[in-house]
XYZ file of C-alpha atoms in Angstrom:
260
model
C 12.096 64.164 -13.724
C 14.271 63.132 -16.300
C 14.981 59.654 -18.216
C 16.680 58.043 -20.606
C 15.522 54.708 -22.081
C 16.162 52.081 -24.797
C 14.676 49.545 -26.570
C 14.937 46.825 -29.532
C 12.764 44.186 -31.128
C 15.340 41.635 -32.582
C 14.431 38.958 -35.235
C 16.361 35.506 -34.063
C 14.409 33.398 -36.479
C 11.786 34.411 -39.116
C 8.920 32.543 -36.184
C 10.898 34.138 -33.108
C 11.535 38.049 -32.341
C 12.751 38.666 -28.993
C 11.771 42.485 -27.351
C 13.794 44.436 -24.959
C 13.963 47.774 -22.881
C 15.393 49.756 -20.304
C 14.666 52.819 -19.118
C 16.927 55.159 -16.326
C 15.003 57.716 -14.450
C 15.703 59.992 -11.779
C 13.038 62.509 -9.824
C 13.653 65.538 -7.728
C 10.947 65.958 -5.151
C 10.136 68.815 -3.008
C 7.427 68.952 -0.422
C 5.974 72.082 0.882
C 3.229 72.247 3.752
C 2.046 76.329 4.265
C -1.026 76.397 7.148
C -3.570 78.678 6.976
C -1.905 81.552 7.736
C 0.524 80.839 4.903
C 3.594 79.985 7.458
C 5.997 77.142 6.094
C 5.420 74.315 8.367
C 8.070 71.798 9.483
C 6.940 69.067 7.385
C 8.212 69.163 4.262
C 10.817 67.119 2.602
C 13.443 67.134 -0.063
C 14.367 64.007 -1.766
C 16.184 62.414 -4.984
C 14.972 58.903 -6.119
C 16.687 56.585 -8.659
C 15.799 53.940 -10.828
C 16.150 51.222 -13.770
C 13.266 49.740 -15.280
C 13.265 47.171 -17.830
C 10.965 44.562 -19.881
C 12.206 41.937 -22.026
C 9.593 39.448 -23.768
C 9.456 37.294 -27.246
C 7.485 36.693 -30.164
C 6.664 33.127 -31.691
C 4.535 32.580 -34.719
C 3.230 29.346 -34.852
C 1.205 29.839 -37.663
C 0.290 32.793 -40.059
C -2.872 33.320 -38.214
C -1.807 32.090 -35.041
C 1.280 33.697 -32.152
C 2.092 33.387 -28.770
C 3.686 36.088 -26.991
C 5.551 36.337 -22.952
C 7.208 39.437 -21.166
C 8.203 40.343 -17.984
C 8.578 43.958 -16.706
C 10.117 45.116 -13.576
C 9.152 48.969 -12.771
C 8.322 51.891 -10.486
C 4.159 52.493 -10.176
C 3.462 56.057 -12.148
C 4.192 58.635 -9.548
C 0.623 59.623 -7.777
C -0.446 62.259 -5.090
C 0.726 59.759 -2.222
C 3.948 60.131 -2.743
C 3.316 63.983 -2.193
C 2.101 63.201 1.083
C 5.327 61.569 2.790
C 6.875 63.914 5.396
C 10.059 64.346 6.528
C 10.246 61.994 9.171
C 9.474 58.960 6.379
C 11.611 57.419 4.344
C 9.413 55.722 1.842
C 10.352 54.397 -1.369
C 8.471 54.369 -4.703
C 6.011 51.774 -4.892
C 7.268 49.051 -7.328
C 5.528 46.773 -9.456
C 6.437 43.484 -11.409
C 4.655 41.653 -14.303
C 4.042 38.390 -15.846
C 2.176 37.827 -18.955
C 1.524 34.969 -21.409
C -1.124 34.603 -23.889
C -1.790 33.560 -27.466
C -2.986 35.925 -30.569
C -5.418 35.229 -33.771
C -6.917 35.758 -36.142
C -9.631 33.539 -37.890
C -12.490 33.112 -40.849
C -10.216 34.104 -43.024
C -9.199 37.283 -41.467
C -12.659 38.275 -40.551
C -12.179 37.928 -36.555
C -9.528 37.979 -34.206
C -8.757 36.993 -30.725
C -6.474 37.308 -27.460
C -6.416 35.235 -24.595
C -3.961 35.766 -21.926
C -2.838 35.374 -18.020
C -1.244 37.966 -16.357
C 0.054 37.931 -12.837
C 1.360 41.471 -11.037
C 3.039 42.220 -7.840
C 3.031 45.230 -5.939
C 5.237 46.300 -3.318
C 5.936 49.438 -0.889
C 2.583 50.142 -1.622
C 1.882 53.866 0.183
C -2.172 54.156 1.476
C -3.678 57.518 2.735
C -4.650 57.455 6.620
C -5.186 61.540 7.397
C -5.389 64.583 5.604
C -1.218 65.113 4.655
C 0.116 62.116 5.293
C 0.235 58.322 4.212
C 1.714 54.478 5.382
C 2.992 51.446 3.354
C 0.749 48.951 3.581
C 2.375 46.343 2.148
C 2.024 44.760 -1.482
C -0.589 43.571 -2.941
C -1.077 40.569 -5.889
C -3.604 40.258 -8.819
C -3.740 37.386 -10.869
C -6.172 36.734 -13.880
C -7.197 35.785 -17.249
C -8.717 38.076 -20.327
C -10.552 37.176 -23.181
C -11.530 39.124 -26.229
C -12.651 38.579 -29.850
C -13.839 40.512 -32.389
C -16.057 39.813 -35.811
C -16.398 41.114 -39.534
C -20.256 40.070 -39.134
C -20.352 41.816 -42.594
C -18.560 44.860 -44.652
C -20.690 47.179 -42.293
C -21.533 44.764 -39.180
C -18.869 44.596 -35.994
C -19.325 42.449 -33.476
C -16.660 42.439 -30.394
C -16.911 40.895 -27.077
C -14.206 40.737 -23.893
C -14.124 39.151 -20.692
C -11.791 39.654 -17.572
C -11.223 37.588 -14.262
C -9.236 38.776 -11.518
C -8.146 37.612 -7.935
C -6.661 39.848 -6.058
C -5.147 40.757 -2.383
C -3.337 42.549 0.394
C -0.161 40.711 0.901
C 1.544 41.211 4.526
C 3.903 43.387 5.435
C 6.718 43.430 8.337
C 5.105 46.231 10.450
C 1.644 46.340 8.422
C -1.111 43.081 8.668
C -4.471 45.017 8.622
C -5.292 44.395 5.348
C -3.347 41.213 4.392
C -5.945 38.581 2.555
C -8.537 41.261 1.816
C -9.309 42.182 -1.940
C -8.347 46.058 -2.404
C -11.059 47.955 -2.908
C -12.748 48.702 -6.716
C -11.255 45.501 -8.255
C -14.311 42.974 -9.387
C -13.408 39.535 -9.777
C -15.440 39.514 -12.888
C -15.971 42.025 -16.010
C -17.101 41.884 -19.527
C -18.376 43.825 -22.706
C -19.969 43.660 -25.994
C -20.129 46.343 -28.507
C -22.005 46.057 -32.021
C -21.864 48.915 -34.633
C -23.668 49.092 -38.198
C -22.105 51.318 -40.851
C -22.993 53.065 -44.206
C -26.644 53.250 -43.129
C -29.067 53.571 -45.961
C -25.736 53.794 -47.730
C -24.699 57.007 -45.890
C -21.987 57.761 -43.808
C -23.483 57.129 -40.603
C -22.585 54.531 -38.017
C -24.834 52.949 -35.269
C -23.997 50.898 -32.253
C -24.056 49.724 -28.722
C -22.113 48.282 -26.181
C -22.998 46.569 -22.692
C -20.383 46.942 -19.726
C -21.024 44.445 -17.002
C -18.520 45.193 -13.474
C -18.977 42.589 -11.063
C -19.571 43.513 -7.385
C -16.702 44.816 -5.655
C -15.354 46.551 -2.126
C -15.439 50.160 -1.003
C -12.863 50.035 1.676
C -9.301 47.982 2.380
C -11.144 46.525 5.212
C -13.979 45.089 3.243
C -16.573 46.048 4.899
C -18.569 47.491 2.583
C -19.464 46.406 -0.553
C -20.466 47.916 -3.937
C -22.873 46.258 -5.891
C -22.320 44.595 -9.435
C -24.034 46.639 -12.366
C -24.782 46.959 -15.960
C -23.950 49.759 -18.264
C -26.061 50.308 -21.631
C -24.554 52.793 -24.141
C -25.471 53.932 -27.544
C -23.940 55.836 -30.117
C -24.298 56.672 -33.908
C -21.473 58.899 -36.273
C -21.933 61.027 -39.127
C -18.737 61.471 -41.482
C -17.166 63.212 -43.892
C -14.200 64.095 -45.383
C -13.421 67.189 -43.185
C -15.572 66.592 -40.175
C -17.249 63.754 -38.027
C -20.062 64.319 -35.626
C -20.675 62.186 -32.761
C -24.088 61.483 -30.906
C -23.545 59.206 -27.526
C -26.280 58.708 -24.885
C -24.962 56.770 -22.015
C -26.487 54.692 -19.545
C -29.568 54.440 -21.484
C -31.883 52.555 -18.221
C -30.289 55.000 -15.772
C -28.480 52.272 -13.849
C -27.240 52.598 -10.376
């Protein structure tokens, strides 16, 4: 592979900084199939792919503890292993994506907390799914729409509090040769997610940290059909730190109820 890319962040007003980039890549791709016996089979595929990528978005400060930021980006998915599986009889392109995001920025109580809220709305095309051992489709695209939360506290000098929420809605979108999956959710995406994560520090005024943090994932499919379905569950973590000036020393013990 090889790029080359670009990018400014350009001050128009002292409330208003406009941000900008493009990026040029190309990839040489070679596919090589050897059976058991270690003979080259027929399969295999040379090809060259081109692209531009690009993401331009702005800045507005509305107050000193208060922004509100939009981009939009227009790119090529990071190359996976299903690309690797095209053969020479296909002539499928990269998968590209597209995305939409707006949301405000904060901080408050004097500089103690801070919070992000924002929608974000992505679009997936030329999407390649596995269907045998060596070799793949496109399926389509597929959409996800949602809205994030997060915040984070200065309880005390020592006491963090942070907590983050995420909904998403998200599906197949048809295809001119491909409608099996259009309208289903794709598979491992909850509508609903959330944490919270608490530390303590300079125990017994020592170096040592404590905390914990609770990971909820909502339930969610196995399988583009949507047939099956995984169940929602909650993840209990704890951890505590030991530092000094050379070294740090971490204890974590996760999934502290042995949760399914």
């Amino acid at each position: 592979t090889y790029a080359a890319f670009f990018g400014d962040a350009l001050e128009i007003t002292p409330e208003f900084t406009v941000v900008a980039n493009a990026r040029y890549e190309e990839m040489e791709l070679k596919r090589r199939n050897l059976n058991a016996e270690g003979t080259l089979e027929n399969n295999g595929f040379e090809r060259d792919y081109d692209w531009v990528s690009w993401r331009v978005g702005g800045v507005y400060k509305l107050s000193d503890e208060l922004m509100t930021y939009v981009q939009y980006s227009d790119a090529k998915d990071p190359i996976n292993s299903n690309i690797l599986l095209v053969n020479a009889n296909q002539d499928f392109d990269l998968t590209d994506a597209t995305q939409f995001e707006i949301g405000l920025k904060g901080s408050w109580l004097n500089g103690k907390a801070e919070s992000t809220l924002a929608f974000f709305d992505i679009e997936r095309d030329d999407i390649l799914e596995r269907f045998a051992l060596d070799s793949v489709t496109n399926v389509g695209g597929r959409t996800s729409q949602g809205v994030e939360f997060s915040s984070s506290f200065m309880l005390s000098d020592d006491w963090r509090l942070s907590a983050s929420a995420a909904y998403t809605s998200a599906e197949f979108q048809r295809s001119a040769n491909f409608q099996q999956f259009a309208g289903n959710t794709p598979p491992n995406v909850p509508e609903l997610t959330a944490n919270l994560f608490t530390s303590v520090d300079n125990i017994a005024g020592l170096p040592i940290e404590i905390g914990a943090s609770v990971h909820y994932v909502d339930d969610r499919y196995g399988d583009n059909a949507n047939t099956v379905t995984l169940n929602a569950y909650t993840l209990t973590n704890l951890f505590a730190v030991y530092r000094s000036d050379n070294y740090r020393v971490t204890f974590n013990v996760d999934n502290v109820f042995d949760e399914d």
